[in-house]
Each structure stands twice: as structure tokens, then as C-alpha cells.
Amino acid sequence: MKSARLVATGLATILASGLASGLASGLASTALAGTEMTVITFDNGWEGWNGTQGPGGTSQIIQTGGNPGPHAHTVFNNFGIEWWTNTNQNFLGDLTRYEQVTISMDVKVEGIWFFFSPVSRNLILDLRSFALSDDFYPWTSVWFNLGPMSANPNWVTYSVTFDPNAKDLPDGWGGYGDETPQAEPILPAHLNFNDITAAVEEMAFSTYEPGFLYGFTDFDIRIDNIRIEGTLPETGPVGDLNDDGVVNVFDLLILLEAWGACPNRGNCPADLNGDGSVNVFDLLMLLESWG
Ligand SMILES: [Ca+2]
Ligand SMILES: [Ca+2]
Ligand SMILES: [Ca+2]
């Protein structure tokens, strides 16, 4: 009974002050969605991605023949080719906000030739940080061999799923930015996998495999559906302070008990909007996700 009266009194006071302040509307309290996904279909152009350009050939969007429709077609003679972005923020920045990330791309290889002989080249996914590189390397990166590409009449999806918060390089991943005495590329000793995934400045699909040298090669490759999908950590509804999946009177009691200035910031779960005190703003957020 004491609890119920406390709740009733608190509610009346708080609702009155909230309404008086005219703050009853406009406070968003959407729980985070489970996943975020971005796909470059080439329906809207490159969307911040690039393909190798220069005297050796071109990368251009072709409106038909993709998987489906528009796609990018790279015809190039060089040591290697790349498709990359350093501007599309959906692929960059702090990937450790996700519990799991899948990055993929569809590829159709018309042909790869080395001195007129068909060859295969590995497709490397490279996550690069320039800020974390030292003077001797253009960037520091973590990279994954998505597999060999060779002439194929069909579209093939190359994909990798990983935990961006791993400290050690996950299986199949390599590092770049320093090297062993045997000249094998490695991450600089002071950096972990998740240091790079937290600071991705450039993402590339590349035929340049760290540690290998290449001669001039002819590439004729189509790409489509460059995709990133990130799984966000499970979060209950806003205001579910006891973590039981619903927002009800038990959560309200916790909030009322914490009413007032937070004892120390960062340890104040009832401060739902993170402004340093538990007050009517937080209460309104809780009430909006009631149930
Ligand atoms: Ca397409
Ligand atoms: Ca609850
Ligand atoms: Ca607050």
C-alpha cells in the first residue's frame, strides 16, 4: 500500500508539472531496431563508392545486366583493382556499435587474364584506418580473404560475418600496418582487431592481398549489391529499468526512487535521457513505452 500511494502521489505531481511545462508531446522513446542494413544496388548511382579509374581502364555504372538491373562494371589493366568508399558513413566509423556485422558483395567475373592466360585473384575485404597508421604504411587495416574470383557466367555472393568487438583477429582475418621479420603483414603490436573496427575510415573490396606482389593483369568484372548489415545489441523498451521486457509499475517505482540529481553520471539507469538528473523528462519517456 505504501508503494501504491507513493506511486499515485508521485504520478500526480509529476504529470501535473509535465503538463504545466507543455512537455507532454514530442518525446521520442523508440526502442532500437534489431538490425541496420545498407545495400548499394547502383539504382541510385555509386552512393559514395568508387571503382578503379585511370589510364588502365574504367569503372562505370551499366543500367542493365546486374543482379538485377544497374551495376558497376570495371574493365582495367593494372596490378590490381579496388572498389572502395571513404564517404558513405553507413559502411564506416565505429562498427563496434554492432554485436555482429555481415559485409557482402555480388560479383560476376567476365574474365581475369595474366598475359592472355585466365587466372584467379582473391577478393579481399579491407577495413582501413589512416589515423592509426604509422609513417611507413599508408594505413593500418584488418582484412579478410573472401575467396578466389575467376571467370564465371553467374553472379557469386562474397560474404563475411564477424564480431566487430573481438580483440584478437577472428579466424581468417589478417592485419596490415606492420610486418614480421619474414615480411608477413601483421597488425601493429599495440592494436587489436576492435581498435580498427572502431575507427574504419575506408572500406575496400580489393584484389590486392597484403603480402603479395602482382604483375599487370587484365580485369573485366561486374559488381552489385555492396551490403552491410549490423546487428544491434538487444535492448528492452525504453524505461524497462528492471530488464523484464515490459514497462510497468515496477519500473516506475525504480524511477521514482532515483528521483532527483544522479549520484554520479554513468551510473544512473533511471536517467533515461542522460541529462544528469531523474525528472519529468525521464518519466514521460517511461510512460510513453508503458506496457
Ligand atoms: Ca543492381
Ligand atoms: Ca520492467
Ligand atoms: Ca534525465
Short mmCIF file of C-alpha atoms and ligand atoms in Angstrom, two decimals:
data_model
loop_
_atom_site.label_atom_id
_atom_site.label_comp_id
_atom_site.label_asym_id
_atom_site.label_seq_id
_atom_site.Cartn_x
_atom_site.Cartn_y
_atom_site.Cartn_z
CA MET A 1 0.00 0.00 0.00
CA LYS A 2 2.79 2.33 0.80
CA SER A 3 4.22 1.72 -2.63
CA ALA A 4 0.93 2.29 -4.35
CA ARG A 5 0.40 5.58 -2.54
CA LEU A 6 3.92 6.69 -3.35
CA VAL A 7 3.31 5.92 -7.00
CA ALA A 8 -0.01 7.71 -7.06
CA THR A 9 1.39 10.80 -5.35
CA GLY A 10 4.47 10.84 -7.49
CA LEU A 11 2.47 10.41 -10.67
CA ALA A 12 0.07 13.20 -9.85
CA THR A 13 2.87 15.61 -9.03
CA ILE A 14 4.96 14.68 -11.98
CA LEU A 15 2.19 14.62 -14.53
CA ALA A 16 0.99 17.99 -13.32
CA SER A 17 4.41 19.52 -13.70
CA GLY A 18 4.96 17.84 -17.05
CA LEU A 19 1.70 19.10 -18.46
CA ALA A 20 2.28 22.51 -16.97
CA SER A 21 5.57 22.70 -18.80
CA GLY A 22 3.88 21.70 -22.01
CA LEU A 23 6.22 18.80 -22.46
CA ALA A 24 3.73 16.00 -22.82
CA SER A 25 4.30 15.54 -26.51
CA GLY A 26 7.25 15.20 -28.79
CA LEU A 27 9.44 12.98 -26.66
CA ALA A 28 10.51 10.04 -28.74
CA SER A 29 11.11 6.75 -26.99
CA THR A 30 11.61 4.24 -29.71
CA ALA A 31 13.48 1.11 -28.77
CA LEU A 32 16.39 0.35 -31.03
CA ALA A 33 15.68 -1.78 -34.05
CA GLY A 34 17.34 -5.18 -34.25
CA THR A 35 19.42 -4.62 -37.37
CA GLU A 36 20.61 -1.86 -39.65
CA MET A 37 21.26 -2.61 -43.31
CA THR A 38 22.53 -0.68 -46.30
CA VAL A 39 22.72 -2.08 -49.84
CA ILE A 40 24.30 -0.33 -52.81
CA THR A 41 22.17 -1.55 -55.72
CA PHE A 42 23.51 1.09 -58.16
CA ASP A 43 19.91 2.16 -58.76
CA ASN A 44 20.97 5.48 -57.21
CA GLY A 45 24.48 5.73 -58.58
CA TRP A 46 27.65 4.97 -56.66
CA GLU A 47 26.35 6.34 -53.34
CA GLY A 48 29.86 7.23 -52.21
CA TRP A 49 31.56 4.09 -53.56
CA ASN A 50 34.28 4.20 -56.21
CA GLY A 51 35.84 1.81 -58.70
CA THR A 52 39.36 1.91 -60.03
CA GLN A 53 39.78 4.63 -62.67
CA GLY A 54 42.78 5.81 -64.65
CA PRO A 55 44.79 5.22 -67.80
CA GLY A 56 44.33 1.45 -67.42
CA GLY A 57 40.58 1.45 -67.98
CA THR A 58 37.28 2.44 -66.42
CA SER A 59 34.74 1.64 -63.76
CA GLN A 60 31.25 2.70 -64.77
CA ILE A 61 27.64 2.03 -63.99
CA ILE A 62 25.77 -0.04 -66.57
CA GLN A 63 21.97 0.19 -66.35
CA THR A 64 21.16 -3.42 -67.19
CA GLY A 65 22.61 -6.86 -66.66
CA GLY A 66 23.21 -6.53 -62.93
CA ASN A 67 21.83 -8.67 -60.12
CA PRO A 68 19.42 -7.18 -61.03
CA GLY A 69 19.44 -4.02 -63.11
CA PRO A 70 22.10 -1.36 -62.67
CA HIS A 71 25.57 -2.48 -61.57
CA ALA A 72 29.17 -1.34 -61.81
CA HIS A 73 31.48 -2.70 -64.49
CA THR A 74 35.23 -2.43 -64.13
CA VAL A 75 37.47 -3.12 -67.13
CA PHE A 76 41.03 -2.42 -66.19
CA ASN A 77 44.65 -3.38 -66.78
CA ASN A 78 46.79 -2.88 -63.70
CA PHE A 79 48.44 -4.75 -60.81
CA GLY A 80 45.05 -4.90 -59.18
CA ILE A 81 41.67 -3.22 -58.85
CA GLU A 82 39.52 -1.99 -55.99
CA TRP A 83 36.06 -0.78 -55.13
CA TRP A 84 36.04 1.44 -52.05
CA THR A 85 34.29 4.10 -50.05
CA ASN A 86 35.65 6.74 -47.72
CA THR A 87 32.47 8.80 -47.65
CA ASN A 88 29.44 6.51 -47.23
CA GLN A 89 29.13 6.61 -43.44
CA ASN A 90 26.85 3.57 -43.35
CA PHE A 91 29.94 1.47 -44.06
CA LEU A 92 32.39 3.46 -41.95
CA GLY A 93 33.11 4.73 -38.47
CA ASP A 94 32.59 2.72 -35.32
CA LEU A 95 31.38 -0.74 -36.33
CA THR A 96 31.72 -1.92 -32.71
CA ARG A 97 28.26 -0.49 -32.06
CA TYR A 98 27.08 -3.75 -33.61
CA GLU A 99 27.21 -7.18 -31.99
CA GLN A 100 27.68 -8.77 -35.39
CA VAL A 101 28.39 -7.44 -38.86
CA THR A 102 27.92 -9.03 -42.28
CA ILE A 103 29.55 -7.42 -45.30
CA SER A 104 28.98 -8.81 -48.76
CA MET A 105 29.13 -8.04 -52.46
CA ASP A 106 27.86 -9.78 -55.59
CA VAL A 107 30.46 -10.33 -58.30
CA LYS A 108 30.29 -11.55 -61.87
CA VAL A 109 33.71 -12.16 -63.37
CA GLU A 110 33.76 -11.87 -67.15
CA GLY A 111 37.43 -12.66 -67.06
CA ILE A 112 40.81 -12.12 -65.40
CA TRP A 113 43.87 -12.62 -67.60
CA PHE A 114 47.57 -12.55 -66.95
CA PHE A 115 49.45 -12.37 -70.24
CA PHE A 116 46.33 -13.67 -72.01
CA SER A 117 46.00 -16.70 -69.71
CA PRO A 118 42.90 -16.91 -67.48
CA VAL A 119 43.83 -16.61 -63.80
CA SER A 120 42.04 -16.20 -60.50
CA ARG A 121 42.52 -13.45 -57.92
CA ASN A 122 41.38 -13.41 -54.32
CA LEU A 123 38.82 -10.81 -53.33
CA ILE A 124 39.97 -9.07 -50.16
CA LEU A 125 37.75 -7.07 -47.83
CA ASP A 126 39.89 -4.38 -46.23
CA LEU A 127 38.82 -2.17 -43.30
CA ARG A 128 41.27 0.72 -43.12
CA SER A 129 42.20 3.33 -40.57
CA PHE A 130 44.51 6.15 -41.58
CA ALA A 131 44.65 7.73 -38.14
CA LEU A 132 46.07 4.51 -36.69
CA SER A 133 48.81 4.07 -39.32
CA ASP A 134 52.45 4.89 -38.78
CA ASP A 135 54.78 6.64 -41.20
CA PHE A 136 55.79 3.58 -43.17
CA TYR A 137 52.34 2.36 -44.16
CA PRO A 138 49.54 4.19 -45.97
CA TRP A 139 47.01 2.77 -43.48
CA THR A 140 46.53 0.18 -40.80
CA SER A 141 43.84 -2.36 -41.62
CA VAL A 142 42.22 -5.67 -40.89
CA TRP A 143 41.39 -7.73 -43.94
CA PHE A 144 39.60 -10.92 -44.88
CA ASN A 145 40.07 -13.13 -47.92
CA LEU A 146 36.53 -13.54 -49.29
CA GLY A 147 37.74 -16.17 -51.75
CA PRO A 148 39.02 -16.57 -55.28
CA MET A 149 37.42 -14.90 -58.27
CA SER A 150 37.70 -16.39 -61.72
CA ALA A 151 35.65 -16.27 -64.92
CA ASN A 152 32.09 -17.33 -64.20
CA PRO A 153 28.85 -16.81 -66.16
CA ASN A 154 26.95 -16.47 -62.85
CA TRP A 155 26.77 -13.88 -60.12
CA VAL A 156 28.55 -15.04 -56.95
CA THR A 157 28.00 -13.52 -53.49
CA TYR A 158 31.15 -13.00 -51.42
CA SER A 159 30.36 -12.52 -47.77
CA VAL A 160 31.86 -12.44 -44.29
CA THR A 161 30.17 -12.27 -40.89
CA PHE A 162 32.21 -11.25 -37.86
CA ASP A 163 32.13 -9.92 -34.31
CA PRO A 164 33.46 -6.35 -34.56
CA ASN A 165 34.19 -6.33 -30.81
CA ALA A 166 36.69 -9.21 -30.95
CA LYS A 167 40.10 -8.24 -29.62
CA ASP A 168 42.05 -10.96 -31.45
CA LEU A 169 41.83 -11.30 -35.21
CA PRO A 170 38.90 -13.66 -35.89
CA ASP A 171 39.57 -16.80 -37.94
CA GLY A 172 40.55 -15.96 -41.49
CA TRP A 173 41.35 -12.29 -40.78
CA GLY A 174 44.74 -10.71 -41.26
CA GLY A 175 46.29 -7.46 -40.16
CA TYR A 176 48.25 -4.82 -42.04
CA GLY A 177 50.32 -1.90 -40.83
CA ASP A 178 53.41 -3.70 -39.59
CA GLU A 179 55.27 -6.86 -40.58
CA THR A 180 57.05 -9.85 -39.13
CA PRO A 181 60.81 -10.37 -39.66
CA GLN A 182 59.70 -12.65 -42.54
CA ALA A 183 57.87 -9.66 -44.07
CA GLU A 184 54.42 -11.08 -43.42
CA PRO A 185 51.85 -8.33 -42.88
CA ILE A 186 50.50 -8.04 -39.34
CA LEU A 187 48.71 -5.53 -37.15
CA PRO A 188 50.98 -3.24 -35.15
CA ALA A 189 51.56 -4.93 -31.77
CA HIS A 190 49.72 -2.26 -29.78
CA LEU A 191 46.50 -2.59 -31.79
CA ASN A 192 43.67 -5.11 -31.55
CA PHE A 193 41.09 -6.10 -34.16
CA ASN A 194 38.45 -3.95 -32.46
CA ASP A 195 40.70 -0.89 -32.48
CA ILE A 196 40.42 -0.93 -36.27
CA THR A 197 36.73 -1.85 -36.46
CA ALA A 198 36.02 1.07 -34.12
CA ALA A 199 37.70 3.55 -36.48
CA VAL A 200 37.05 2.50 -40.08
CA GLU A 201 37.86 5.38 -42.42
CA GLU A 202 37.84 3.43 -45.68
CA MET A 203 36.27 0.14 -46.69
CA ALA A 204 37.53 -1.60 -49.82
CA PHE A 205 36.96 -4.74 -51.83
CA SER A 206 40.33 -5.28 -53.42
CA THR A 207 42.38 -7.75 -55.43
CA TYR A 208 45.49 -6.56 -53.59
CA GLU A 209 46.17 -9.20 -50.96
CA PRO A 210 48.55 -7.83 -48.32
CA GLY A 211 51.95 -9.52 -48.58
CA PHE A 212 51.65 -10.36 -52.26
CA LEU A 213 53.06 -8.67 -55.35
CA TYR A 214 51.30 -8.69 -58.68
CA GLY A 215 52.14 -8.15 -62.34
CA PHE A 216 49.93 -6.36 -64.83
CA THR A 217 46.63 -8.17 -65.07
CA ASP A 218 43.54 -7.63 -67.22
CA PHE A 219 40.31 -7.44 -65.23
CA ASP A 220 36.74 -7.49 -66.56
CA ILE A 221 34.46 -7.69 -63.52
CA ARG A 222 30.90 -6.65 -62.68
CA ILE A 223 29.76 -5.92 -59.12
CA ASP A 224 26.38 -5.31 -57.49
CA ASN A 225 24.71 -5.18 -54.06
CA ILE A 226 27.51 -3.96 -51.83
CA ARG A 227 25.89 -4.63 -48.49
CA ILE A 228 26.48 -4.12 -44.79
CA GLU A 229 24.15 -5.50 -42.13
CA GLY A 230 24.77 -4.84 -38.45
CA THR A 231 23.01 -6.48 -35.51
CA LEU A 232 22.43 -4.06 -32.66
CA PRO A 233 22.69 -5.29 -29.08
CA GLU A 234 19.43 -6.49 -27.58
CA THR A 235 17.74 -3.68 -25.76
CA GLY A 236 14.43 -3.77 -23.97
CA PRO A 237 11.92 -0.97 -24.32
CA VAL A 238 12.98 2.44 -23.04
CA GLY A 239 12.19 2.62 -19.34
CA ASP A 240 12.40 -1.12 -18.69
CA LEU A 241 14.60 -0.50 -15.68
CA ASN A 242 14.36 -4.00 -14.19
CA ASP A 243 15.01 -5.67 -17.56
CA ASP A 244 11.96 -7.92 -17.60
CA GLY A 245 10.84 -6.87 -21.07
CA VAL A 246 7.84 -4.74 -20.06
CA VAL A 247 7.46 -1.24 -18.70
CA ASN A 248 5.13 -1.18 -15.73
CA VAL A 249 4.75 -0.11 -12.13
CA PHE A 250 7.92 -1.85 -11.02
CA ASP A 251 9.97 0.29 -13.39
CA LEU A 252 8.07 3.37 -12.30
CA LEU A 253 8.98 2.66 -8.67
CA ILE A 254 12.64 2.35 -9.57
CA LEU A 255 12.47 5.65 -11.40
CA LEU A 256 10.72 7.42 -8.53
CA GLU A 257 13.21 6.07 -6.04
CA ALA A 258 16.02 7.55 -8.12
CA TRP A 259 14.22 10.89 -8.46
CA GLY A 260 16.50 13.91 -8.45
CA ALA A 261 20.08 14.54 -9.40
CA CYS A 262 22.09 11.46 -10.35
CA PRO A 263 24.62 10.47 -7.69
CA ASN A 264 27.25 10.12 -10.35
CA ARG A 265 26.81 10.20 -14.08
CA GLY A 266 27.18 6.92 -15.90
CA ASN A 267 25.61 5.00 -13.05
CA CYS A 268 22.10 6.33 -13.22
CA PRO A 269 19.91 3.99 -15.26
CA ALA A 270 16.71 5.89 -14.45
CA ASP A 271 18.14 8.95 -16.18
CA LEU A 272 16.64 7.81 -19.46
CA ASN A 273 17.62 10.88 -21.47
CA GLY A 274 21.09 11.08 -19.96
CA ASP A 275 20.93 14.69 -18.80
CA GLY A 276 22.24 14.03 -15.29
CA SER A 277 19.03 14.01 -13.32
CA VAL A 278 15.92 11.87 -12.99
CA ASN A 279 12.93 14.08 -13.56
CA VAL A 280 9.79 14.60 -15.55
CA PHE A 281 11.52 14.15 -18.89
CA ASP A 282 12.55 10.65 -17.92
CA LEU A 283 9.14 9.90 -16.50
CA LEU A 284 7.44 10.90 -19.75
CA MET A 285 9.79 8.65 -21.70
CA LEU A 286 8.91 5.76 -19.41
CA LEU A 287 5.20 6.41 -19.69
CA GLU A 288 5.39 6.53 -23.47
CA SER A 289 6.59 2.96 -23.61
CA TRP A 290 4.25 1.79 -20.84
CA GLY A 291 3.05 -1.75 -21.31
CA CA B 1 21.63 -3.62 -59.08
CA CA B 2 10.26 -3.74 -16.45
CA CA B 3 17.05 12.81 -17.11
#
